[in-house]
PDB file of C-alpha atoms and ligand atoms in Angstrom:
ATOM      1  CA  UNK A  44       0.000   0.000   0.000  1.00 93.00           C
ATOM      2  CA  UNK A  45       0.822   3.336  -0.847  1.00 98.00           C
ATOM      3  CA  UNK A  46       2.490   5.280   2.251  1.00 98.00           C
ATOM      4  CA  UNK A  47       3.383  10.076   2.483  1.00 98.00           C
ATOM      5  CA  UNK A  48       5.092  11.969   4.684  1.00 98.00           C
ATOM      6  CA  UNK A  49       3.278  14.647   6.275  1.00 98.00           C
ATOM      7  CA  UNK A  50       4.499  16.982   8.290  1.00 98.00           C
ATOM      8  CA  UNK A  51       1.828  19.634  10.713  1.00 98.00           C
ATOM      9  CA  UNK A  52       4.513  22.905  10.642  1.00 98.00           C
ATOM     10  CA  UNK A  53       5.303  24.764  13.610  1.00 98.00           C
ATOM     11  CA  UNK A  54       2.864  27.038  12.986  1.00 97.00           C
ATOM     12  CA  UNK A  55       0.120  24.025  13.031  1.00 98.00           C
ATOM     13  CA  UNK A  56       1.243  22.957  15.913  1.00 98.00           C
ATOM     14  CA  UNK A  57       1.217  26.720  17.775  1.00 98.00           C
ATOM     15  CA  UNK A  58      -1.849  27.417  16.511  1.00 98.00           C
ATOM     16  CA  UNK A  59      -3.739  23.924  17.905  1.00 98.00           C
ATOM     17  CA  UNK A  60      -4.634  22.837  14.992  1.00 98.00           C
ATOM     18  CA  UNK A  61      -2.916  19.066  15.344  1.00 98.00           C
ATOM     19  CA  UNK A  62      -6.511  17.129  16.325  1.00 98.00           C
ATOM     20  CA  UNK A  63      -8.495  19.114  13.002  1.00 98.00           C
ATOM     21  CA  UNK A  64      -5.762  17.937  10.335  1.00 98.00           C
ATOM     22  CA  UNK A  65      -5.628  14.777  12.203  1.00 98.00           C
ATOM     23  CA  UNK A  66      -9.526  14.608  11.506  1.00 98.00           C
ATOM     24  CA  UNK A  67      -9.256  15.590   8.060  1.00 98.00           C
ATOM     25  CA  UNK A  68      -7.234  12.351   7.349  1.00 98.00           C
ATOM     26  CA  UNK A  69      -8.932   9.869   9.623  1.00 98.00           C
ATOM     27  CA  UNK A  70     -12.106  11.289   8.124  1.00 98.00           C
ATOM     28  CA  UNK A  71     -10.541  10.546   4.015  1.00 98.00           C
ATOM     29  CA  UNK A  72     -10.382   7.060   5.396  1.00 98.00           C
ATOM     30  CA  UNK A  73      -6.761   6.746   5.237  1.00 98.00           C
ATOM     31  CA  UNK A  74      -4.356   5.122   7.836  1.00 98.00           C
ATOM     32  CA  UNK A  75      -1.603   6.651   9.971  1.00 98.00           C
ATOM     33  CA  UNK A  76       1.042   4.135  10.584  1.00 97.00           C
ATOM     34  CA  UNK A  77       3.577   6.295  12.302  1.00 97.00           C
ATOM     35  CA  UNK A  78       3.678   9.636  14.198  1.00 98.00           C
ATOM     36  CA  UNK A  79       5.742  11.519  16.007  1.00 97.00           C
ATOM     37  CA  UNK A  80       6.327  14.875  17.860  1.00 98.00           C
ATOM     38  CA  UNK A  81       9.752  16.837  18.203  1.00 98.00           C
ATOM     39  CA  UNK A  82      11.872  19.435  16.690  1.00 98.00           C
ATOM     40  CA  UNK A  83      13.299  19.749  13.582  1.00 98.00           C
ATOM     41  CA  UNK A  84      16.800  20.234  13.361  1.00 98.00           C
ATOM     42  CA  UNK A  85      18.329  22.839  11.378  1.00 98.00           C
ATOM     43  CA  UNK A  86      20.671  20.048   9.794  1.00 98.00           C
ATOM     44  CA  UNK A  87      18.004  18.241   8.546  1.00 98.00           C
ATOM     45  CA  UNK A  88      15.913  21.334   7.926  1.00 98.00           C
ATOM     46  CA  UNK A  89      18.349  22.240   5.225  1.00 98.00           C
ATOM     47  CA  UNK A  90      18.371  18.997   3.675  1.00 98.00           C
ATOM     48  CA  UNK A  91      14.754  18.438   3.868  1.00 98.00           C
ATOM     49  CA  UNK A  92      14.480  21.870   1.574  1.00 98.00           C
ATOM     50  CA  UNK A  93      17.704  21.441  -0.327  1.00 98.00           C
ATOM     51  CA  UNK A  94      15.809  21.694  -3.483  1.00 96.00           C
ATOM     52  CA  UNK A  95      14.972  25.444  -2.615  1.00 97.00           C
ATOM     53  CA  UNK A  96      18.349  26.239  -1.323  1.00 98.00           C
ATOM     54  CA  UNK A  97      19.143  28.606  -3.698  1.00 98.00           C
ATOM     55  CA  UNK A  98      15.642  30.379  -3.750  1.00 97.00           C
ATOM     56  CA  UNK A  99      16.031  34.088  -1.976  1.00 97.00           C
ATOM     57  CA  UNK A 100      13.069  32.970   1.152  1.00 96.00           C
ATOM     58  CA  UNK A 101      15.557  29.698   2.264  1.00 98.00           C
ATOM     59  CA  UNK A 102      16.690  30.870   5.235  1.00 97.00           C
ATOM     60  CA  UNK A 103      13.074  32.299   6.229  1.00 97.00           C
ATOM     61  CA  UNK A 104      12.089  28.847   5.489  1.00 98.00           C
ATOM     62  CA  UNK A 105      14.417  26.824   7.224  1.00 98.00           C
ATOM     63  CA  UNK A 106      14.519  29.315  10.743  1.00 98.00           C
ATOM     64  CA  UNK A 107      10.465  29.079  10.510  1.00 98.00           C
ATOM     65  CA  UNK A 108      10.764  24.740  10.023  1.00 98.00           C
ATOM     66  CA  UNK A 109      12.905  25.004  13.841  1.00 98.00           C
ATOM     67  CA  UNK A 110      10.709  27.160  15.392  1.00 98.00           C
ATOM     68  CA  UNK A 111       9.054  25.242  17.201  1.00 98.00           C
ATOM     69  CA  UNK A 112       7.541  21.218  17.629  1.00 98.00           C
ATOM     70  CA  UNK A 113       6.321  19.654  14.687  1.00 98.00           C
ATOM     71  CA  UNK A 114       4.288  16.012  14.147  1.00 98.00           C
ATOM     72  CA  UNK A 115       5.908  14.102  11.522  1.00 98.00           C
ATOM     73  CA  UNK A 116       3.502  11.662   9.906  1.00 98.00           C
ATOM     74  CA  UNK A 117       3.014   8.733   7.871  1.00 98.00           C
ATOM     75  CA  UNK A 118      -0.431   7.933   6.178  1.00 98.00           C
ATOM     76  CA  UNK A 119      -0.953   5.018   4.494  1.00 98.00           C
ATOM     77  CA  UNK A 120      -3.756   4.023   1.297  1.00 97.00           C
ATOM     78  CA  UNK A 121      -4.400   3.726  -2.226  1.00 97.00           C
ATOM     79  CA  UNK A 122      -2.874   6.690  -3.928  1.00 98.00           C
ATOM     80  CA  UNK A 123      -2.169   8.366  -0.702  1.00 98.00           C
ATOM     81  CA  UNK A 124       0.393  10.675  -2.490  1.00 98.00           C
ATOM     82  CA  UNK A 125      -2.499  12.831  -4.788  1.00 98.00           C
ATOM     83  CA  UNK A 126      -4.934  12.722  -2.113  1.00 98.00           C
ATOM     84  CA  UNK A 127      -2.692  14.179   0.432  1.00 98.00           C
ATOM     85  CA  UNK A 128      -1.685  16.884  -1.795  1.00 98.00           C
ATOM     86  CA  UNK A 129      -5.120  17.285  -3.281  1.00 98.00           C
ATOM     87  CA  UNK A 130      -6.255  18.102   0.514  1.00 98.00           C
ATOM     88  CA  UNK A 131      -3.187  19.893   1.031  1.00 98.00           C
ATOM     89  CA  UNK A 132      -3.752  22.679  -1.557  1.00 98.00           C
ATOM     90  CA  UNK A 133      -1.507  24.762  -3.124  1.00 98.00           C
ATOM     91  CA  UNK A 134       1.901  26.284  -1.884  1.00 97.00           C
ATOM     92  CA  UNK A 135       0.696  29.604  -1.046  1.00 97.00           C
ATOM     93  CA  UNK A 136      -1.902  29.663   1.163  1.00 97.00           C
ATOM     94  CA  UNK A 137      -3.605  32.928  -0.782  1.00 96.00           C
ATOM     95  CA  UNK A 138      -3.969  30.625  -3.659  1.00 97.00           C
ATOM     96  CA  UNK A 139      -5.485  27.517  -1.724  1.00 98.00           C
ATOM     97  CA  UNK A 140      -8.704  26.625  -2.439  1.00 98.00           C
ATOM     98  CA  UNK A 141     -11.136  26.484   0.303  1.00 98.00           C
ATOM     99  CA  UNK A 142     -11.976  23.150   1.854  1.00 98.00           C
ATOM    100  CA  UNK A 143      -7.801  22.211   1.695  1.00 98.00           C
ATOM    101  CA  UNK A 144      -5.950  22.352   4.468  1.00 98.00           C
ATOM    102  CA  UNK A 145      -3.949  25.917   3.251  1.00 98.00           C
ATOM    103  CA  UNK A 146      -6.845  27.142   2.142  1.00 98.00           C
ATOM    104  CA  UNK A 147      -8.986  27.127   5.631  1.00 98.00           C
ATOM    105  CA  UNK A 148      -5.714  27.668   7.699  1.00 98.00           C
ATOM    106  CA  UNK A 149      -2.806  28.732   5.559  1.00 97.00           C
ATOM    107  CA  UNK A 150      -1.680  32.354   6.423  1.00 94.00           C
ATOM    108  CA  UNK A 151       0.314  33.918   3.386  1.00 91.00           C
ATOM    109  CA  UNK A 152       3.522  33.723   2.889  1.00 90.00           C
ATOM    110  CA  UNK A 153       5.468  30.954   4.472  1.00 95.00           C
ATOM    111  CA  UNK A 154       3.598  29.644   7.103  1.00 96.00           C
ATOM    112  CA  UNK A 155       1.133  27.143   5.267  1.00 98.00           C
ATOM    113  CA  UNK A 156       0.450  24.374   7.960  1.00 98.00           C
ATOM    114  CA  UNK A 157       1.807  21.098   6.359  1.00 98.00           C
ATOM    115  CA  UNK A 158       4.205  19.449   4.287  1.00 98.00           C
ATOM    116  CA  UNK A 159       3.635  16.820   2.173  1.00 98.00           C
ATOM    117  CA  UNK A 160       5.726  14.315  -0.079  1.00 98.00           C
ATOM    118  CA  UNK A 161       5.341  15.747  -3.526  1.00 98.00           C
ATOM    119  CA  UNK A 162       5.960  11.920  -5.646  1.00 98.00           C
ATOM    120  CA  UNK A 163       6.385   8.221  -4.846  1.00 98.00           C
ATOM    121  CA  UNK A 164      10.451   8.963  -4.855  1.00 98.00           C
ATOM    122  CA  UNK A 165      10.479  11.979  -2.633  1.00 98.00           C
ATOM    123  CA  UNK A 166       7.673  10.106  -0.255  1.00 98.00           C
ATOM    124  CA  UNK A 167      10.090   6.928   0.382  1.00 98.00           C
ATOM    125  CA  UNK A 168      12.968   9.388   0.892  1.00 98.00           C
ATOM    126  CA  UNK A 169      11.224  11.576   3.375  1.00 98.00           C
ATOM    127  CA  UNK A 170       9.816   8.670   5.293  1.00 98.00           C
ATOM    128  CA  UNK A 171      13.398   7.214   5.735  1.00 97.00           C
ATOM    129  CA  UNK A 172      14.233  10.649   7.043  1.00 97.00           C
ATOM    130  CA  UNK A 173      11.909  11.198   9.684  1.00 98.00           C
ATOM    131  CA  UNK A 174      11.417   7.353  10.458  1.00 97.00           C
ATOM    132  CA  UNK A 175      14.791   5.831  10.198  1.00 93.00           C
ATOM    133  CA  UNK A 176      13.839   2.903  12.333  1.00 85.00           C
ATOM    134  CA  UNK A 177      10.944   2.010  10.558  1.00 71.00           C
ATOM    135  CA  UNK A 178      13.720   0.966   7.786  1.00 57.00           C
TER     136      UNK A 178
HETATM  137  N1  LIG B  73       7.722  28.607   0.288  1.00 70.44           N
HETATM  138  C1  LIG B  73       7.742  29.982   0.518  1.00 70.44           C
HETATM  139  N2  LIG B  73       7.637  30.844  -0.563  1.00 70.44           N
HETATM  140  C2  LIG B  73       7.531  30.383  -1.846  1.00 70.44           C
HETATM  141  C3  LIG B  73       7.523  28.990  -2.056  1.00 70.44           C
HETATM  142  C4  LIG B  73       7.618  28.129  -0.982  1.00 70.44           C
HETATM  143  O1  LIG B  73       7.842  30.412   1.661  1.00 70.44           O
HETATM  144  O2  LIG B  73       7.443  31.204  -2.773  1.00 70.44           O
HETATM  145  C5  LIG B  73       7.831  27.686   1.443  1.00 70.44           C
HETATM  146  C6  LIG B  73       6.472  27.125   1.858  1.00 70.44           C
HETATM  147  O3  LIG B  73       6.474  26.938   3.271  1.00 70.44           O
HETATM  148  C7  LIG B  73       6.447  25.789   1.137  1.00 70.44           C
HETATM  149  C8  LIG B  73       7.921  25.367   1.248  1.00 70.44           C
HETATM  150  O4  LIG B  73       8.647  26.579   1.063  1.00 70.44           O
HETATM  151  O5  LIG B  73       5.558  24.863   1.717  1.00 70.44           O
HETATM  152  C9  LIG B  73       8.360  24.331   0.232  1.00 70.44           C
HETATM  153  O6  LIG B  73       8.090  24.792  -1.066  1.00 70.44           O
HETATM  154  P1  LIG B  73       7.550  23.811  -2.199  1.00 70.44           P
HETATM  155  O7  LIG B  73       7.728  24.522  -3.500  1.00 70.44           O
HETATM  156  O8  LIG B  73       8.162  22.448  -2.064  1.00 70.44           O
HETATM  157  O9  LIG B  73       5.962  23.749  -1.899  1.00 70.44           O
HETATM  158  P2  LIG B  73       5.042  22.602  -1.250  1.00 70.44           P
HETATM  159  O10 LIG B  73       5.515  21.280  -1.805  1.00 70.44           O
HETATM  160  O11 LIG B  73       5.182  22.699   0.249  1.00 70.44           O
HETATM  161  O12 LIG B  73       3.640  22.938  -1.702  1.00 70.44           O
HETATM  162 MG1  LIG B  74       7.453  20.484  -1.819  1.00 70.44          MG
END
């Protein structure tokens, strides 16, 4: 079965919204089959975004990922990957439609809830990030 990453940003988190995204997900039907709550590092932080590293809002990004707590996720189900996105909405929360997760929480700019694994490839390789010992 299909398995994402998800992560509930520090904003999420701060702003309580942990048991309503939770919801969201329980209520699509789909499984969680790991979680767990800590802080990001800025090591991994960095490599986590790498992709954007050269993009001018990188260090705005990786100082807001360490802010504070986050809860790391994994969801499990057919085509998890699109329906997690899907829900998710687009990048910038102004843009989000309503009824996704950016569009009824998002605020603009950075701070746009969640993360989630963009492709089958980047899902594995986030998973064995932020769950090494599920290996
Ligand atoms: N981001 C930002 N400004 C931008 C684009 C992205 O602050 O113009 C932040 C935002 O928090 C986003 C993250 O960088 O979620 C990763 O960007 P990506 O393009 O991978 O978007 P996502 O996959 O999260 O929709
Ligand atoms: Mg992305």
């Amino acid at each position: 079965m299909e398995k994402t990453l998800v992560i509930i940003k520090p904003d999420g988190v701060k702003r309580r919204l942990v048991g309503k995204i939770l919801g969201r997900f329980e209520n699509k039907n789909l499984t969680i089959v790991a979680m767990r709550y800590g802080m990001m590092t800025e090591e991994i932080a960095k490599i986590h975004y790498a992709h954007l590293s050269s993009r001018h809002f990188f260090k705005e990004l990786v100082d807001y990922m360490i802010s504070g707590p986050v809860v790391y996720l994994v969801l499990e189900g057919e085509e998890v990957i699109d329906i997690v996105r899907r829900m998710t909405g687009a990048t910038k929360s102004h843009e989000a439609l309503p009824g996704t997760i950016r569009g009824d929480y998002g605020l603009p700019g950075t701070q746009n809830v969640i993360h989630a694994s963009d492709s089958k490839d980047t899902a594995v390789i986030e998973i064995a990030r932020f769950f090494p010992e599920n290996e």
